[in-house]
PDB file of C-alpha atoms in Angstrom:
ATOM      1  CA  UNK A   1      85.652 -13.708 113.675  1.00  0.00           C
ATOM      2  CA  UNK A   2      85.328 -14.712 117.087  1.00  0.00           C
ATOM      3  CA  UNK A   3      85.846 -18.585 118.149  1.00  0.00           C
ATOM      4  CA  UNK A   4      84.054 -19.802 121.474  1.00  0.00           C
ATOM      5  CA  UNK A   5      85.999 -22.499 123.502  1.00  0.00           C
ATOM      6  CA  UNK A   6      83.892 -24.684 125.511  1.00  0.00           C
ATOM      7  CA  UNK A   7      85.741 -26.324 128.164  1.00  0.00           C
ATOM      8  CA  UNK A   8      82.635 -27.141 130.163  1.00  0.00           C
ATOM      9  CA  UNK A   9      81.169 -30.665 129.991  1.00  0.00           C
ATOM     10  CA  UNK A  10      77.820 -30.714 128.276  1.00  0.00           C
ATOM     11  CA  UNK A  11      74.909 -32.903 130.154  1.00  0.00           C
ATOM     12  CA  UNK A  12      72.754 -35.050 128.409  1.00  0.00           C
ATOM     13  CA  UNK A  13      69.475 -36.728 129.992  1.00  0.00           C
ATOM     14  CA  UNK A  14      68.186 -40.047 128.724  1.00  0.00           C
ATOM     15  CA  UNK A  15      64.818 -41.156 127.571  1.00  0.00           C
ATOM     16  CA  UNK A  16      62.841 -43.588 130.483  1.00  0.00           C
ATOM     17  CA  UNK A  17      63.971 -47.160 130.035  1.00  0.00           C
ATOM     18  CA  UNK A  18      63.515 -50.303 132.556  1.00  0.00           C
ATOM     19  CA  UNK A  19      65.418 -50.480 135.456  1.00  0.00           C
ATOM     20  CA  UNK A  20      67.730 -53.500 135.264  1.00  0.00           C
ATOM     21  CA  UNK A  21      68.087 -53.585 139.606  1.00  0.00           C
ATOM     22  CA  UNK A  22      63.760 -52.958 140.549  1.00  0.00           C
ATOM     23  CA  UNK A  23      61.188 -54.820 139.367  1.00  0.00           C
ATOM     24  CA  UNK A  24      58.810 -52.533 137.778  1.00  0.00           C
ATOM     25  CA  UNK A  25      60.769 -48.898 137.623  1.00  0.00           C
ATOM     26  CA  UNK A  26      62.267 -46.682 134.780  1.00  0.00           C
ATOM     27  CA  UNK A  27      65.658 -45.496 135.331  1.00  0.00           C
ATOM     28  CA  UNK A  28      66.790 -41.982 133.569  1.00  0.00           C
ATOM     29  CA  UNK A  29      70.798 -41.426 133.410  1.00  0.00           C
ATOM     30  CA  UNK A  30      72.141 -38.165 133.106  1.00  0.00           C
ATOM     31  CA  UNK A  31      75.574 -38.451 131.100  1.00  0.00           C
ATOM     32  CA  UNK A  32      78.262 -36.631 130.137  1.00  0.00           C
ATOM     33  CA  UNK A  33      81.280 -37.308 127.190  1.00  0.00           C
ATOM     34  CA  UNK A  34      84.924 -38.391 128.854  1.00  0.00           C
ATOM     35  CA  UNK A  35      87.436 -37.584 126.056  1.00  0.00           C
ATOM     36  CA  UNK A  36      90.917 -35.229 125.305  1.00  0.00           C
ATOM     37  CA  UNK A  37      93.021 -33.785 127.665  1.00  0.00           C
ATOM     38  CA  UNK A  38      90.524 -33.404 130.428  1.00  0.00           C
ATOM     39  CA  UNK A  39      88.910 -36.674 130.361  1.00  0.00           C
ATOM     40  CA  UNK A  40      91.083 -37.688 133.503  1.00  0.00           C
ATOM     41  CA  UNK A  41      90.442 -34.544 135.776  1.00  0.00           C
ATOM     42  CA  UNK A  42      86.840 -34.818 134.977  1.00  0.00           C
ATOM     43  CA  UNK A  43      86.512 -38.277 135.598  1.00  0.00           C
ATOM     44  CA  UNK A  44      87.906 -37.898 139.041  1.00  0.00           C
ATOM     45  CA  UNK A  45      85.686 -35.125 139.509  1.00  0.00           C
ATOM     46  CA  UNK A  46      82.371 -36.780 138.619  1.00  0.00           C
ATOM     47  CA  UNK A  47      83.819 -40.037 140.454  1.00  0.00           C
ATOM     48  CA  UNK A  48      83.806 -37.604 143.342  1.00  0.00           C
ATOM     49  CA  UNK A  49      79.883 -36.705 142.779  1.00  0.00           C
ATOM     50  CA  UNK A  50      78.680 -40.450 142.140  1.00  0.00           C
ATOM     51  CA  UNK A  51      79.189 -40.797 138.317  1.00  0.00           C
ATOM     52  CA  UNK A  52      80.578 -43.714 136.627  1.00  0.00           C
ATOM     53  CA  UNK A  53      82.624 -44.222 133.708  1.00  0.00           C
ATOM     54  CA  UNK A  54      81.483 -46.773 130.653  1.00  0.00           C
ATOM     55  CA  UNK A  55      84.174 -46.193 127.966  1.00  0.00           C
ATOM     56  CA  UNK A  56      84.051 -42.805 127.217  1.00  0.00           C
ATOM     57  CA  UNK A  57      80.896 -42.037 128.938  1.00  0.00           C
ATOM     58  CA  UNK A  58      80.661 -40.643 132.760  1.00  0.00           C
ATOM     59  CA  UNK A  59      76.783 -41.238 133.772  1.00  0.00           C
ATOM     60  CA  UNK A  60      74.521 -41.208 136.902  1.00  0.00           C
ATOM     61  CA  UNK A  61      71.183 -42.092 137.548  1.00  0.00           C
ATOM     62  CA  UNK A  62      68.684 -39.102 137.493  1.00  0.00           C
ATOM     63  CA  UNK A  63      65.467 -41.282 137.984  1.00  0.00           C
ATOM     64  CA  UNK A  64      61.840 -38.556 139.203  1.00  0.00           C
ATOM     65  CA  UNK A  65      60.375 -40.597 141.311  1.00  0.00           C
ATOM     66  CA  UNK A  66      63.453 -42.992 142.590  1.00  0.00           C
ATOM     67  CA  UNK A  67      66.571 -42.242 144.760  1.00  0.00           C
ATOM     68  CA  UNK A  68      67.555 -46.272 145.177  1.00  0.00           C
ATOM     69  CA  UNK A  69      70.831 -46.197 143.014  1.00  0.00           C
ATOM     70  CA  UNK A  70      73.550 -44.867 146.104  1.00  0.00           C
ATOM     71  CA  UNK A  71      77.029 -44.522 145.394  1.00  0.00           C
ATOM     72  CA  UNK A  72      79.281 -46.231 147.860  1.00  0.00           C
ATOM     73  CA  UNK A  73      83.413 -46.228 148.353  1.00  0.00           C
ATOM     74  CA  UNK A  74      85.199 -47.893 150.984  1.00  0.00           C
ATOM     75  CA  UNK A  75      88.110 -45.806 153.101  1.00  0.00           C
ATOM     76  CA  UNK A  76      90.562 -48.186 152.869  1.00  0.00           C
ATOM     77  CA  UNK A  77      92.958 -46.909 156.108  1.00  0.00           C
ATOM     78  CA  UNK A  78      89.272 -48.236 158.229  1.00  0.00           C
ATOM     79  CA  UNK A  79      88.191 -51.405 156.467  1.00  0.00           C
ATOM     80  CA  UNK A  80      87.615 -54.238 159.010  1.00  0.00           C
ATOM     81  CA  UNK A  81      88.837 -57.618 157.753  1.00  0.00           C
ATOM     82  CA  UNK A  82      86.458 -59.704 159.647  1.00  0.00           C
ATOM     83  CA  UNK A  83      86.799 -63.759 159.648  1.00  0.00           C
ATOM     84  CA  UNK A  84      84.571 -63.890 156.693  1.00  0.00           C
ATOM     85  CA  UNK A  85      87.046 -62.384 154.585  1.00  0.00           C
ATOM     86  CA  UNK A  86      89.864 -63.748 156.262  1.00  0.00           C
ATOM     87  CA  UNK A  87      88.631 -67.090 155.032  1.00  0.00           C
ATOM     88  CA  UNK A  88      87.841 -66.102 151.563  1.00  0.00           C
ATOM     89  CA  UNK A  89      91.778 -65.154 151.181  1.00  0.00           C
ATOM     90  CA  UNK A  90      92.532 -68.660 152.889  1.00  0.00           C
ATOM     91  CA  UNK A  91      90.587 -70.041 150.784  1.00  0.00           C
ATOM     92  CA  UNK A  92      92.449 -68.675 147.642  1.00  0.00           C
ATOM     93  CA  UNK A  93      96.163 -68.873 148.618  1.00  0.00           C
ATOM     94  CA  UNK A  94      96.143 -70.332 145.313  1.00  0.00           C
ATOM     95  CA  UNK A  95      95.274 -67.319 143.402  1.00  0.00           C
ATOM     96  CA  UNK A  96      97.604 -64.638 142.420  1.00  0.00           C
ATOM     97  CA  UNK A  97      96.041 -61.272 140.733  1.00  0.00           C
ATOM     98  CA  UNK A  98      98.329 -58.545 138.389  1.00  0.00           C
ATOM     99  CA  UNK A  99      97.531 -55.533 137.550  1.00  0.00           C
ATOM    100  CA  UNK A 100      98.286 -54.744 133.505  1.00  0.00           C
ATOM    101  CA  UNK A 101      97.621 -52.514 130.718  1.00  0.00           C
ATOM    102  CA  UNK A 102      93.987 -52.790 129.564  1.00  0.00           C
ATOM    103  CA  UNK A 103      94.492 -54.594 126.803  1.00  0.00           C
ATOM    104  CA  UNK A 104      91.844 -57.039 125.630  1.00  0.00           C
ATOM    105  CA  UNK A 105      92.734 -60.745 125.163  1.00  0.00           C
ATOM    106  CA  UNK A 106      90.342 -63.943 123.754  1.00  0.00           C
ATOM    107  CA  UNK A 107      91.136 -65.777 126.872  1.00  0.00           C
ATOM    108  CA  UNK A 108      89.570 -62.838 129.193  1.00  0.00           C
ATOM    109  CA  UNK A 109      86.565 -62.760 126.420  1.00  0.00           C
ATOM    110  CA  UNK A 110      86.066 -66.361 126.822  1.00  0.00           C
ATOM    111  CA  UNK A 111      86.216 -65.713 130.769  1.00  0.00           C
ATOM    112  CA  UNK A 112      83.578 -62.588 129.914  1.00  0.00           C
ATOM    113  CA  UNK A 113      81.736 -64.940 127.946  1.00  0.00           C
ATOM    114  CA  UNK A 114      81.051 -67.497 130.362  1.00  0.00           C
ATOM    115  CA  UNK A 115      80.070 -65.178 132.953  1.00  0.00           C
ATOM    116  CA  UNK A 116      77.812 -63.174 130.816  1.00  0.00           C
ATOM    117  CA  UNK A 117      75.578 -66.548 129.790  1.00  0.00           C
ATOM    118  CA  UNK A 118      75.732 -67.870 133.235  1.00  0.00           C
ATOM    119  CA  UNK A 119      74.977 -65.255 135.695  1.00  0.00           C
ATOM    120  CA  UNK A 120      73.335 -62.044 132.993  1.00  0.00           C
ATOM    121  CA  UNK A 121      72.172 -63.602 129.974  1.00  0.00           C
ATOM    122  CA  UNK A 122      69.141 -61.311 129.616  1.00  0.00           C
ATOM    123  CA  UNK A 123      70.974 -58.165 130.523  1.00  0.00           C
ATOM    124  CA  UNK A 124      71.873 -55.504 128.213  1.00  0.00           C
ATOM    125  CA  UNK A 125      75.301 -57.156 127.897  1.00  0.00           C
ATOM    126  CA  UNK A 126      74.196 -60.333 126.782  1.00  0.00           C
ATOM    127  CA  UNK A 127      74.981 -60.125 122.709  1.00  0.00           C
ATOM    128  CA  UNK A 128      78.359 -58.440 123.571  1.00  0.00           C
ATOM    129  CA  UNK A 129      80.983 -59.844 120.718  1.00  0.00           C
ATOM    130  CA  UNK A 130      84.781 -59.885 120.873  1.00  0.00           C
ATOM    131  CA  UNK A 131      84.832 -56.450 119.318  1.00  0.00           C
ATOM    132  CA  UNK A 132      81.996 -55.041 121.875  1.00  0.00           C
ATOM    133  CA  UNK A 133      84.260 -56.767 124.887  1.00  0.00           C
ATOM    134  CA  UNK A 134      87.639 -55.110 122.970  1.00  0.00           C
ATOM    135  CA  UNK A 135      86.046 -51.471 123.205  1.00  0.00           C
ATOM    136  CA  UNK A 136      84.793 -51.318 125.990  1.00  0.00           C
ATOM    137  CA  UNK A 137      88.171 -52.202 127.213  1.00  0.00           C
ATOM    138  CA  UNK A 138      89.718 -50.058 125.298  1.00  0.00           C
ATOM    139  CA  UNK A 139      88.025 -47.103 124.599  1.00  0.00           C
ATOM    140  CA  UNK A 140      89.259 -44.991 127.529  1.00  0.00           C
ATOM    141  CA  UNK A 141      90.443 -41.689 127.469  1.00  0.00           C
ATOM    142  CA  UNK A 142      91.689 -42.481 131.341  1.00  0.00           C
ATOM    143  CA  UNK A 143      93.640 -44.059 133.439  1.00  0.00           C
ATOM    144  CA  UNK A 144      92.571 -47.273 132.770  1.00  0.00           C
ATOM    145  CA  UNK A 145      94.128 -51.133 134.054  1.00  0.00           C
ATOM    146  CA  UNK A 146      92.861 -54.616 133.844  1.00  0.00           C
ATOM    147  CA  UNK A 147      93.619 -56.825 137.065  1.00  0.00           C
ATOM    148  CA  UNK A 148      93.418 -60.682 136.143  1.00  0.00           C
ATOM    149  CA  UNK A 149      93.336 -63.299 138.725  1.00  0.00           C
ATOM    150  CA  UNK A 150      95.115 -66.943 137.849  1.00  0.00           C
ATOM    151  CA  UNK A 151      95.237 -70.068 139.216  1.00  0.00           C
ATOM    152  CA  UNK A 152      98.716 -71.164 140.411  1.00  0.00           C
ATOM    153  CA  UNK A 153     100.602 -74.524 141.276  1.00  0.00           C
ATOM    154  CA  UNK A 154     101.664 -77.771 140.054  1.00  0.00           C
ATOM    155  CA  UNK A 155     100.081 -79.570 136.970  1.00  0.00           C
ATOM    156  CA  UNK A 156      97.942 -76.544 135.700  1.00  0.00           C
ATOM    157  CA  UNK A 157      97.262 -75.999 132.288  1.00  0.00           C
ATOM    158  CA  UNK A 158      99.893 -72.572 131.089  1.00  0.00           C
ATOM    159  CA  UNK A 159      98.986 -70.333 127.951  1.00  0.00           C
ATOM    160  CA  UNK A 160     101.832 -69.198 125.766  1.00  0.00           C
ATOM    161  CA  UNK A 161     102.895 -66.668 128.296  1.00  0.00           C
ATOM    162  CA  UNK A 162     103.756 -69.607 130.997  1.00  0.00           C
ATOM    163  CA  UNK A 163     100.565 -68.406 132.524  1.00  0.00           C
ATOM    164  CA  UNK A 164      98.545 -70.555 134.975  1.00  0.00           C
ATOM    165  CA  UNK A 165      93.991 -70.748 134.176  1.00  0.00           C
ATOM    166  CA  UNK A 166      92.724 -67.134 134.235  1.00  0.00           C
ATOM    167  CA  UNK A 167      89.709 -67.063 136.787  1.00  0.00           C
ATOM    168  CA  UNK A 168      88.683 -63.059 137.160  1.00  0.00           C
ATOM    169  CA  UNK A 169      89.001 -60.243 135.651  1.00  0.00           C
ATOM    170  CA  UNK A 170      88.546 -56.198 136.906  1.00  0.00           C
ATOM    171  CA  UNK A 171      88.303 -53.547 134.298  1.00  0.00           C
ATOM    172  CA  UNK A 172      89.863 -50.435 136.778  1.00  0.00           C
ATOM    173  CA  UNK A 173      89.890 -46.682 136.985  1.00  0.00           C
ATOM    174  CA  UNK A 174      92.703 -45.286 138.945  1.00  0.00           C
ATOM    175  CA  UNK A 175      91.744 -42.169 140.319  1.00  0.00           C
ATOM    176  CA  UNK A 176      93.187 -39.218 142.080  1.00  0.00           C
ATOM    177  CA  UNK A 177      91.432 -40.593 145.372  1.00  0.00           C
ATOM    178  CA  UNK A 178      91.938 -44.016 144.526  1.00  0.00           C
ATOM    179  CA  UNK A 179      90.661 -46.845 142.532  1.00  0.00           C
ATOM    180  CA  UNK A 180      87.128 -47.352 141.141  1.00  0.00           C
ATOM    181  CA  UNK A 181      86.084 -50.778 139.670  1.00  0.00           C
ATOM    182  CA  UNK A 182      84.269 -50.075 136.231  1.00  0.00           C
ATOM    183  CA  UNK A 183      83.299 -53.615 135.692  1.00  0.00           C
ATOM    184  CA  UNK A 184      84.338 -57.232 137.193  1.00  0.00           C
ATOM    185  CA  UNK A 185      84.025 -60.825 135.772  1.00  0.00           C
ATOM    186  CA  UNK A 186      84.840 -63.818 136.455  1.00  0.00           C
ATOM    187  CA  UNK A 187      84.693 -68.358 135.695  1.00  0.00           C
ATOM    188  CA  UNK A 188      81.346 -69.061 137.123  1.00  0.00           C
ATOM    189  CA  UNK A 189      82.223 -72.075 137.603  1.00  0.00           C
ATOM    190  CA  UNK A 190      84.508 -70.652 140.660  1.00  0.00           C
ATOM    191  CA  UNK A 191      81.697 -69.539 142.511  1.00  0.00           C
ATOM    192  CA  UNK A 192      82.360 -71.511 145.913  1.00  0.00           C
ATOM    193  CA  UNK A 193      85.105 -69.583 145.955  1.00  0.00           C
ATOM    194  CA  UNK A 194      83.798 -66.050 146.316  1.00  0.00           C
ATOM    195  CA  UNK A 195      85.937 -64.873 143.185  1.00  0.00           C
ATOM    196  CA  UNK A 196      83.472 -61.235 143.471  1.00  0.00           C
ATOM    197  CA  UNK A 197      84.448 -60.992 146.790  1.00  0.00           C
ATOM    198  CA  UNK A 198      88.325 -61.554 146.573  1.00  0.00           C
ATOM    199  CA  UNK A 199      88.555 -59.236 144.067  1.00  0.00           C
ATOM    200  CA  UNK A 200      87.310 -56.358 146.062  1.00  0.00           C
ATOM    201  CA  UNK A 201      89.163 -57.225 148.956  1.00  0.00           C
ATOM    202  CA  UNK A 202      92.340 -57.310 146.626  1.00  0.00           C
ATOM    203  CA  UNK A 203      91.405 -54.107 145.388  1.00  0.00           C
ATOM    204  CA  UNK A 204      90.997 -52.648 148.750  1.00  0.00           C
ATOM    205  CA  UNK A 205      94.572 -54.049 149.609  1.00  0.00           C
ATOM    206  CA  UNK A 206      95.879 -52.526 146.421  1.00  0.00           C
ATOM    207  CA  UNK A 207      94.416 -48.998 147.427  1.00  0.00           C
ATOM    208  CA  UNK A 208      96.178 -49.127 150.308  1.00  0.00           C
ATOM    209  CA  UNK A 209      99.366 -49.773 148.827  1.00  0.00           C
ATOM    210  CA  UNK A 210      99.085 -46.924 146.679  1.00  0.00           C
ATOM    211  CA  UNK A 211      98.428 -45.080 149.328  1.00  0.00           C
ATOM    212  CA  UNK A 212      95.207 -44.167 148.416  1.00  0.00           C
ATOM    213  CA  UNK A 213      92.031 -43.361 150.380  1.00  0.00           C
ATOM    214  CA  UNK A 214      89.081 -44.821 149.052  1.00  0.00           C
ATOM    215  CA  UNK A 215      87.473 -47.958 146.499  1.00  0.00           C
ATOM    216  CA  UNK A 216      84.801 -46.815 144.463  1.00  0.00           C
ATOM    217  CA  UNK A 217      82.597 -49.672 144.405  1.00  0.00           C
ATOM    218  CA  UNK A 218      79.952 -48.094 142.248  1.00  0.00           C
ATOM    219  CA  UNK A 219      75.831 -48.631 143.167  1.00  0.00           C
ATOM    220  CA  UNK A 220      74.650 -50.034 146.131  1.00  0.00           C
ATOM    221  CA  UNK A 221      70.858 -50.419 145.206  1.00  0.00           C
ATOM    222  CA  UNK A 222      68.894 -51.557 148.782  1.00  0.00           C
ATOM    223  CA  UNK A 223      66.046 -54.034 147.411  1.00  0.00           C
ATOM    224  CA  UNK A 224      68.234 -55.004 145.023  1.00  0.00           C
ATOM    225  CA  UNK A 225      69.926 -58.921 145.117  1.00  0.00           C
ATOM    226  CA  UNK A 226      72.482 -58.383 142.167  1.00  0.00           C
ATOM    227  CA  UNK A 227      73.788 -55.129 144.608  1.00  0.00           C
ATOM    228  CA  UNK A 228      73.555 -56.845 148.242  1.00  0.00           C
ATOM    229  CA  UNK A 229      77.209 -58.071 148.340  1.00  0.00           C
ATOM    230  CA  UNK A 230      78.477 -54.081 148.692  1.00  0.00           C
ATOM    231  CA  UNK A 231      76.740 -53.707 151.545  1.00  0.00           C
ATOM    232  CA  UNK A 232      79.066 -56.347 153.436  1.00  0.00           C
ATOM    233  CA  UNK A 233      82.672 -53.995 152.735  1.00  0.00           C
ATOM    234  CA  UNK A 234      82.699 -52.278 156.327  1.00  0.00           C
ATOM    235  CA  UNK A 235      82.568 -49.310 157.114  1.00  0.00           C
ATOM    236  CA  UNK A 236      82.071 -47.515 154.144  1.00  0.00           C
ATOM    237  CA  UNK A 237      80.640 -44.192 152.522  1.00  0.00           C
ATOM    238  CA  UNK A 238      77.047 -43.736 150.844  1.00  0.00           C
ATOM    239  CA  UNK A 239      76.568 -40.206 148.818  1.00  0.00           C
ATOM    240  CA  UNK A 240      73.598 -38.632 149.844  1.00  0.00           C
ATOM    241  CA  UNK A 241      72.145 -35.521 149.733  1.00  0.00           C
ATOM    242  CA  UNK A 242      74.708 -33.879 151.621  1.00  0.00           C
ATOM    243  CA  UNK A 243      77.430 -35.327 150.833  1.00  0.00           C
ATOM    244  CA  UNK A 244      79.444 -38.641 152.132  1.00  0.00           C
ATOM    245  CA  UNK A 245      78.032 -40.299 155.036  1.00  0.00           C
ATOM    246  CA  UNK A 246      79.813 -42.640 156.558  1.00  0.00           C
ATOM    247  CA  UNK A 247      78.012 -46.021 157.167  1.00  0.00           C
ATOM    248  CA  UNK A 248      79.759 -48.335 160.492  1.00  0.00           C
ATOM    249  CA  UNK A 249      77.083 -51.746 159.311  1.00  0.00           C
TER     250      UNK A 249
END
């Protein structure tokens, strides 16, 4: 009897289904599973190529007639702090961010919550429960963290850990070539605050610190409002056809 090993991802294409960043397109995914022993490898691998990671799913768009959907990282060692950003961190002295194991809590799913029925609720995440939010924390076969982002100083509210008001929250990869955030959240109520952007720019700091090369920021998508905001983290890297190009602004 002779047994075949596979150890080669299989590739799966999905049907046509409306694109959630351009009015009036279809979006195909190609996808591929993320699980065992060489979940990790892969995933850094794919990362490398412009896949993402959704529990244990790696996917990227494969659309006929549409090349929008770009792929963008930031080199960390380059990235210009310009006074923009330098007020968005003055602005949130106050805030201090951790990174943790990814483990799910009710106060992030309230945070999740909120932000889902304020800024998505017609997306495809809308009708996520407790137990939706839970796996797709947890199902990761990965290196996978949560960084939350508090509120700190006198006459806050604490939890039970002595914890100040939780504010954001990044689901992240780490990679072999740095960090990729998988999916970010955050109080909408906080939005003069540019909570989205500090958390990038934290992440970008934390890179760094590892001593790590690049942020995977996931899809820049030009036309698209919801994707704008990655255009702004200078200079940075766009896959294209041949490979990484680097983009100065």
């Amino acid at each position: 009897m002779s047994i075949e090993i596979r150890d080669s991802p299989q590739f799966y294409l999905t049907a046509p289904s409306p694109c959630p960043y351009l009015q009036g397109k279809q979006e195909r995914k190609v996808f591929t599973h993320l699980i065992g022993e060489r979940a990790t490898r892969l995933n850094d691998v794919l990362s490398h190529g412009g896949f993402r990671r959704s529990q244990t799913i790696a996917y990227r768009p494969a659309c006929e007639s549409c090349k929008a959907c770009v792929s963008v990282r930031v080199p960390v060692a380059d990235f210009v702090w310009n006074k923009s950003f330098r007020r968005t961190l003055r602005a949130n002295q106050d805030v201090i961010s951790d990174m943790r194991a990814a483990t799910p809590t009710s106060e992030q799913y309230s945070t999740f919550r909120a932000y889902l029925d304020e800024r998505h609720a017609d997306g495809g995440m809308a009708d996520m429960t407790v137990l939706d939010y839970a796996m797709m924390v947890e199902d990761s076969h990965v290196n996978t963290k949560l960084v939350e982002y508090r509120l700190r100083g006198d006459n806050l509210p604490l939890n039970r850990h002595g914890e100040g008001p939780l504010i954001g929250v990044s689901l992240t990869d780490v990679l072999a070539d740095g960090l990729s955030m998988v999916y970010s959240f955050y109080e909408p109520e906080m939005t003069d605050r540019s909570i989205g952007t500090l958390m990038i720019l934290d992440h970008i700091h934390r890179t760094q610190e590892l001593g790590l090369p690049y942020l995977y920021l996931g899809y820049w998508v030009e036309g698209s409002r919801k994707m704008a905001y990655k255009g702004r983290f200078l200079p940075q890297e766009r896959l294209g056809p041949n490979g990484w190009d680097r983009v100065e602004k």
